Amino acid sequence: MAINLDKETFYRRLKKLHAAWQKSEGENGFSKMDCLLTAVGVDEEIVYSKSGALQTWLMGYELTDTIMVLTENTLYFLASKKKIDFLRQAENNKEENSIALKLLTRDRNDKDENNFKTIIEAIKGSKKGKTIGTFSKENYPGEFMDSWRAAFKKEDFTTIDVSSAVAYVMCPKEDTEILTIKKACMVTVDVFTKYLKDQIMEIIDSDKKVKHSKLAEGVESAITDKKYVSGVDTTQTDMCYPAIIQSGGNYSLKFSVVSDKNNLHFGAIICSLGARYKSYCSNIVRTLLVNPSDEVQNNYNFLLNLEEEVLKKLCSGTKLSDVYEAGVAYVKKEKADLMENLTKSFGFAMGIEFKENSLTIGPKTTAIARKGMVFNINMGFSNLQNKDATDKEGKVYALFIGDTVMVNENQPASVLTISKKKIKNVGIFLKDESDEEEEDDEEKENAPKPEILGRGKRTAVIESKLRSEQTSEEKRKEHQKELAQQLNEKAKERLAKQSGAKDVEKVRKNTVSYKNVNQMPRVPEVKELKLYVDQKYETVILPIYGIPVPFHISTIKNISQSVEGDYTYLRINFFHPGSTMGKNESGTYQQPDATFLKEVTYRSTNTKEPGEISPPSSNLNTAFRLIKEVQRKFKTREAEEREKEDLVKQDTLVLSQNKGNPKLKDLYIRPNIVTKRMTGSLEAHTNGFRYTSVRGDKVDILYNNIKNAFFQPCDGEMIILLHFHLKHAIMFGKKKHVDVQFYTEVGEITTDLGKHQHMHDRDDLAAEQSERELRHKLKTAFKSFCEKVESMTKSEIEFDTPFRELGFPGAPFRSTVLLQPTSGCLVNLTEWPPFVITLEDVELVHFERVQFHLKNFDMVFVFKDYHRRIAMVNAIPMSMLDHVKEWLNSCDIRYSEGIQSLNWVKIMKTITDDPEGFFESGGWTFLDPESDEEVAEQSDDSEDEDEAYEPSDVESGSEESEEDSEYTEGDTESDDASEESLGGF
């Protein structure tokens, strides 16, 4: 089978179970049992069963239609052939004193009669062979189970329920189980904070009417949505129970209730949800309070203190009844009037099964808590009266909180569902409402500003989003440590796969003027041994020692003409090895050892002899003019070919004749097709977009070539735009482009300062009103276009919208712009050239010049493709450092910081030259501030190694011009120069 059985875990846990039975301690309840029997059938309605939990605990999987019998020294399994093949992985165990494993394959011919006899004989041979330990509440349906029960009843066996005893053995969790439960808790917290809480806030904020059941359904789909859940395999996540949302006076503080179909009431909102990961359960309960009165706040704070008291008492070696009594005593002492409203228990043990009834924190449970046990702690007050309530639903309220906790030795239980629950974190304070319209107006005026890390609209919501949602420096550092560990390993794997690829040297194309003598032009100038320019073949024919010799225009470096006295001189310089100082020059000549002509000079008189139409020097003048002209044409054509060299051939656009194609008119395109900008229309077809300008120029963008599509509305901007970041460059306007943008202007970009500004000028007011209407109209049109395209392409194209409230200023090129994150990128689309960084391409981010006395810092993006030049954003205000860190951390991107600027050209060259050596010496850990001391110690021993990472005062201009070259607006020569100056560092 494809699935594996962890043999070591299987035998370790089996021995633990067997040892607990052999000890026959009273608290384990195994003393009367002669053997243990479990029979698991098939029943879709049963989510949790003790037999299934025991199988999962031992083998990692639940095996249906399987009988398992543990005798004094042997473990028997009766199951189908596939399941037996899976269990056979544990058969060859040769450890001493191990429990023997006996596997029986089902035989459908005799309906397993012989197999049943074998098992019954084994039961009779175990100890006294009379009393069988079973799980009495389980009664699986099905033919196989019925046959087994019939065979079992024929024998004179006594059964005893050992559910609580087995639960007590399974309850203390191993380290691997704790890790899985922590991940389940992480999913639970993520879904609550990122989805459910945000949904409820949005409902309250926009005063919507949404049913409890509808909210609960949304939670179920969010649990497997990577938008909300990260860091785990979402295919293995599941709900422990349907989420429970309660409000409006109808409260039941149990986990067996179902969310009703009443609308959400803006009072006390109780949210209970639990995620299951790899079969292990977790749970969280929170009460969100909208405009709570002082009395409600006091009762809630008291409930938090009660939970703290219970957690203090819940430690290894304490009876669960004592834990309950400690909580009750605290209530009686501090607020005795709340005793009748208190829940009857304070939680229960949890693991593979959501609720273990035998280990409830209640008045009658004598079991003792052990280190590693995981409990679902939950407590609350029901049927409380709110005298300050203005509506009927708010008169009765309840408070309920719950967390997943782990029992420790000699210290309070630790909370695994880390989500803050103080009143400032769960309180939603709105303005008092007199009537609906007044309330709406007040909310608009007095709403808090959007939080720094909120997504979308945030108005009348929680006081401080940043401080309340797990954004502490400690949590961030912990997450960054995990990312740092993964970084080097993933990079090593990636480089190992790429190691075969090498740069190919480009050889200069060998141009031939004429393939044979017959192609030579038969013109008088050639016969008369004059200079002749053959424009058809781009060749200059020069007379050398009385022979006309053709030279292709590509061999000529430059020409110069001068007049001295009665003579005109024409000097022609040719390309030859050593004529240029470019890189890898040797590769541009096929035979660099051959003899090359360096230069040739011609002289001709300016004096016209009698009978001549023109002086002889006119031939040199004509040659000079024509050589320049042919040279210009050749260079232009060669530049175009160079542009097209690495172009990936695109599919042909399939035009759709449907008149209902999504279409936007009056759009400008960036970059411009020609120098003068002009409008056009963008239309979506079967497999791509076509932009047609008013002049008739066409630009096709295919869906399969779009890497990222963005829609940026005109909120706070003077333009509204659609932007496409492409996988492969396309050619238009004689240049390559990987970013294409379509936009239209909203309102006036320029303001007439000469015009008198009057506050209440009717014309101005009318203009503002018309601009608002235009903005709304354009936004609706663009949004409709995007939705139609997404629908038409079945979400092959999805438009991402930048989160303006998450934006921060920075200078990726020459000017400071607002950089805005999207769900998968960091972009600036308003200014040109645009700045687009796809986060999945980023290996890590390094902050440079991070010093408290500086106003700004720089941000360097290192890509997973180490041959790609790094991207750099300069001059980010120091006040935005935490904001940027928090954003990167939420995107699972590793970041580091330092006080100096580094020579990234040299660093990346060091890495690409010897990637294995780089990662053996610690890889990217050299960027960590903690590694500074180590570097200082090693500097004496290995100066050469440190030199590769030596900080430079030169701020690399090469990075700044990276995107410029991509958009062919920068000067490539200056790029090379700056790179060389850095390289010589």
PDB file of N, CA, C and O in Angstrom, residues 336-368:
ATOM      1  N   ALA A 336     -20.433  35.574  44.511  1.00  0.00           N
ATOM      2  CA  ALA A 336     -21.293  34.435  44.864  1.00  0.00           C
ATOM      3  C   ALA A 336     -22.631  34.477  44.124  1.00  0.00           C
ATOM      4  O   ALA A 336     -23.230  33.430  43.841  1.00  0.00           O
ATOM      5  N   ASP A 337     -23.079  35.683  43.766  1.00  0.00           N
ATOM      6  CA  ASP A 337     -24.377  35.793  43.080  1.00  0.00           C
ATOM      7  C   ASP A 337     -24.359  35.189  41.675  1.00  0.00           C
ATOM      8  O   ASP A 337     -25.405  34.957  41.068  1.00  0.00           O
ATOM      9  N   LEU A 338     -23.163  34.915  41.143  1.00  0.00           N
ATOM     10  CA  LEU A 338     -23.057  34.313  39.804  1.00  0.00           C
ATOM     11  C   LEU A 338     -23.003  32.789  39.835  1.00  0.00           C
ATOM     12  O   LEU A 338     -22.929  32.151  38.783  1.00  0.00           O
ATOM     13  N   MET A 339     -23.034  32.181  41.026  1.00  0.00           N
ATOM     14  CA  MET A 339     -22.898  30.727  41.150  1.00  0.00           C
ATOM     15  C   MET A 339     -23.986  29.979  40.368  1.00  0.00           C
ATOM     16  O   MET A 339     -23.721  28.983  39.704  1.00  0.00           O
ATOM     17  N   GLU A 340     -25.219  30.460  40.454  1.00  0.00           N
ATOM     18  CA  GLU A 340     -26.318  29.757  39.775  1.00  0.00           C
ATOM     19  C   GLU A 340     -26.228  29.879  38.261  1.00  0.00           C
ATOM     20  O   GLU A 340     -26.842  29.109  37.520  1.00  0.00           O
ATOM     21  N   ASN A 341     -25.446  30.843  37.770  1.00  0.00           N
ATOM     22  CA  ASN A 341     -25.278  31.013  36.320  1.00  0.00           C
ATOM     23  C   ASN A 341     -24.061  30.271  35.775  1.00  0.00           C
ATOM     24  O   ASN A 341     -23.871  30.192  34.558  1.00  0.00           O
ATOM     25  N   LEU A 342     -23.221  29.726  36.651  1.00  0.00           N
ATOM     26  CA  LEU A 342     -21.965  29.088  36.253  1.00  0.00           C
ATOM     27  C   LEU A 342     -22.215  27.748  35.576  1.00  0.00           C
ATOM     28  O   LEU A 342     -23.128  27.011  35.945  1.00  0.00           O
ATOM     29  N   THR A 343     -21.372  27.436  34.567  1.00  0.00           N
ATOM     30  CA  THR A 343     -21.481  26.137  33.872  1.00  0.00           C
ATOM     31  C   THR A 343     -21.172  25.000  34.847  1.00  0.00           C
ATOM     32  O   THR A 343     -20.409  25.171  35.804  1.00  0.00           O
ATOM     33  N   LYS A 344     -21.755  23.805  34.592  1.00  0.00           N
ATOM     34  CA  LYS A 344     -21.653  22.665  35.511  1.00  0.00           C
ATOM     35  C   LYS A 344     -20.292  21.967  35.467  1.00  0.00           C
ATOM     36  O   LYS A 344     -19.985  21.138  36.316  1.00  0.00           O
ATOM     37  N   SER A 345     -19.508  22.257  34.448  1.00  0.00           N
ATOM     38  CA  SER A 345     -18.137  21.709  34.384  1.00  0.00           C
ATOM     39  C   SER A 345     -17.238  22.744  33.722  1.00  0.00           C
ATOM     40  O   SER A 345     -17.721  23.704  33.114  1.00  0.00           O
ATOM     41  N   PHE A 346     -15.927  22.526  33.835  1.00  0.00           N
ATOM     42  CA  PHE A 346     -14.962  23.489  33.273  1.00  0.00           C
ATOM     43  C   PHE A 346     -14.168  22.905  32.106  1.00  0.00           C
ATOM     44  O   PHE A 346     -13.042  23.331  31.856  1.00  0.00           O
ATOM     45  N   GLY A 347     -14.748  21.903  31.434  1.00  0.00           N
ATOM     46  CA  GLY A 347     -14.047  21.363  30.272  1.00  0.00           C
ATOM     47  C   GLY A 347     -13.827  19.873  30.362  1.00  0.00           C
ATOM     48  O   GLY A 347     -14.340  19.203  31.258  1.00  0.00           O
ATOM     49  N   PHE A 348     -13.034  19.359  29.434  1.00  0.00           N
ATOM     50  CA  PHE A 348     -12.802  17.909  29.352  1.00  0.00           C
ATOM     51  C   PHE A 348     -11.513  17.650  28.573  1.00  0.00           C
ATOM     52  O   PHE A 348     -10.995  18.522  27.873  1.00  0.00           O
ATOM     53  N   ALA A 349     -11.033  16.403  28.725  1.00  0.00           N
ATOM     54  CA  ALA A 349      -9.823  15.996  28.000  1.00  0.00           C
ATOM     55  C   ALA A 349     -10.146  15.867  26.515  1.00  0.00           C
ATOM     56  O   ALA A 349     -11.272  15.555  26.135  1.00  0.00           O
ATOM     57  N   MET A 350      -9.130  16.106  25.687  1.00  0.00           N
ATOM     58  CA  MET A 350      -9.351  16.119  24.239  1.00  0.00           C
ATOM     59  C   MET A 350      -8.118  15.557  23.544  1.00  0.00           C
ATOM     60  O   MET A 350      -6.996  15.656  24.046  1.00  0.00           O
ATOM     61  N   GLY A 351      -8.307  14.957  22.391  1.00  0.00           N
ATOM     62  CA  GLY A 351      -7.189  14.410  21.618  1.00  0.00           C
ATOM     63  C   GLY A 351      -7.710  13.982  20.265  1.00  0.00           C
ATOM     64  O   GLY A 351      -8.211  14.786  19.497  1.00  0.00           O
ATOM     65  N   ILE A 352      -7.641  12.656  20.005  1.00  0.00           N
ATOM     66  CA  ILE A 352      -8.202  12.140  18.755  1.00  0.00           C
ATOM     67  C   ILE A 352      -9.724  12.227  18.821  1.00  0.00           C
ATOM     68  O   ILE A 352     -10.381  12.497  17.830  1.00  0.00           O
ATOM     69  N   GLU A 353     -10.254  12.012  20.004  1.00  0.00           N
ATOM     70  CA  GLU A 353     -11.674  12.246  20.230  1.00  0.00           C
ATOM     71  C   GLU A 353     -11.863  13.662  20.755  1.00  0.00           C
ATOM     72  O   GLU A 353     -11.051  14.150  21.551  1.00  0.00           O
ATOM     73  N   PHE A 354     -12.956  14.320  20.328  1.00  0.00           N
ATOM     74  CA  PHE A 354     -13.166  15.704  20.753  1.00  0.00           C
ATOM     75  C   PHE A 354     -13.458  15.790  22.251  1.00  0.00           C
ATOM     76  O   PHE A 354     -12.924  16.652  22.938  1.00  0.00           O
ATOM     77  N   LYS A 355     -14.293  14.880  22.759  1.00  0.00           N
ATOM     78  CA  LYS A 355     -14.656  14.950  24.174  1.00  0.00           C
ATOM     79  C   LYS A 355     -14.463  13.591  24.834  1.00  0.00           C
ATOM     80  O   LYS A 355     -15.000  12.597  24.369  1.00  0.00           O
ATOM     81  N   GLU A 356     -13.676  13.568  25.926  1.00  0.00           N
ATOM     82  CA  GLU A 356     -13.502  12.338  26.718  1.00  0.00           C
ATOM     83  C   GLU A 356     -14.313  12.505  28.002  1.00  0.00           C
ATOM     84  O   GLU A 356     -13.897  13.214  28.923  1.00  0.00           O
ATOM     85  N   ASN A 357     -15.516  11.865  28.016  1.00  0.00           N
ATOM     86  CA  ASN A 357     -16.449  12.047  29.135  1.00  0.00           C
ATOM     87  C   ASN A 357     -15.880  11.617  30.482  1.00  0.00           C
ATOM     88  O   ASN A 357     -16.250  12.168  31.515  1.00  0.00           O
ATOM     89  N   SER A 358     -14.997  10.637  30.463  1.00  0.00           N
ATOM     90  CA  SER A 358     -14.468  10.120  31.739  1.00  0.00           C
ATOM     91  C   SER A 358     -13.457  11.077  32.366  1.00  0.00           C
ATOM     92  O   SER A 358     -13.071  10.907  33.519  1.00  0.00           O
ATOM     93  N   LEU A 359     -12.982  12.050  31.582  1.00  0.00           N
ATOM     94  CA  LEU A 359     -11.989  13.003  32.110  1.00  0.00           C
ATOM     95  C   LEU A 359     -12.545  14.430  32.016  1.00  0.00           C
ATOM     96  O   LEU A 359     -11.959  15.317  31.401  1.00  0.00           O
ATOM     97  N   THR A 360     -13.710  14.619  32.613  1.00  0.00           N
ATOM     98  CA  THR A 360     -14.344  15.938  32.655  1.00  0.00           C
ATOM     99  C   THR A 360     -13.901  16.683  33.912  1.00  0.00           C
ATOM    100  O   THR A 360     -13.754  16.079  34.969  1.00  0.00           O
ATOM    101  N   ILE A 361     -13.661  17.983  33.783  1.00  0.00           N
ATOM    102  CA  ILE A 361     -13.302  18.776  34.963  1.00  0.00           C
ATOM    103  C   ILE A 361     -14.613  19.141  35.670  1.00  0.00           C
ATOM    104  O   ILE A 361     -15.216  20.192  35.426  1.00  0.00           O
ATOM    105  N   GLY A 362     -15.075  18.206  36.499  1.00  0.00           N
ATOM    106  CA  GLY A 362     -16.346  18.355  37.195  1.00  0.00           C
ATOM    107  C   GLY A 362     -16.223  17.888  38.642  1.00  0.00           C
ATOM    108  O   GLY A 362     -15.159  17.421  39.073  1.00  0.00           O
ATOM    109  N   PRO A 363     -17.312  17.951  39.400  1.00  0.00           N
ATOM    110  CA  PRO A 363     -17.242  17.658  40.850  1.00  0.00           C
ATOM    111  C   PRO A 363     -17.015  16.185  41.188  1.00  0.00           C
ATOM    112  O   PRO A 363     -16.554  15.869  42.278  1.00  0.00           O
ATOM    113  N   LYS A 364     -17.314  15.253  40.247  1.00  0.00           N
ATOM    114  CA  LYS A 364     -17.248  13.826  40.583  1.00  0.00           C
ATOM    115  C   LYS A 364     -16.060  13.100  39.952  1.00  0.00           C
ATOM    116  O   LYS A 364     -15.918  11.895  40.133  1.00  0.00           O
ATOM    117  N   THR A 365     -15.214  13.789  39.186  1.00  0.00           N
ATOM    118  CA  THR A 365     -14.101  13.123  38.487  1.00  0.00           C
ATOM    119  C   THR A 365     -12.879  13.025  39.404  1.00  0.00           C
ATOM    120  O   THR A 365     -12.279  14.044  39.763  1.00  0.00           O
ATOM    121  N   THR A 366     -12.526  11.786  39.757  1.00  0.00           N
ATOM    122  CA  THR A 366     -11.393  11.588  40.684  1.00  0.00           C
ATOM    123  C   THR A 366     -10.074  11.350  39.944  1.00  0.00           C
ATOM    124  O   THR A 366      -9.026  11.211  40.583  1.00  0.00           O
ATOM    125  N   ALA A 367     -10.120  11.245  38.615  1.00  0.00           N
ATOM    126  CA  ALA A 367      -8.893  10.993  37.837  1.00  0.00           C
ATOM    127  C   ALA A 367      -7.898  12.134  38.063  1.00  0.00           C
ATOM    128  O   ALA A 367      -8.283  13.280  38.326  1.00  0.00           O
ATOM    129  N   ILE A 368      -6.608  11.786  37.950  1.00  0.00           N
ATOM    130  CA  ILE A 368      -5.541  12.761  38.208  1.00  0.00           C
ATOM    131  C   ILE A 368      -4.954  13.252  36.879  1.00  0.00           C
ATOM    132  O   ILE A 368      -4.694  12.455  35.973  1.00  0.00           O
TER     133      ILE A 368
END
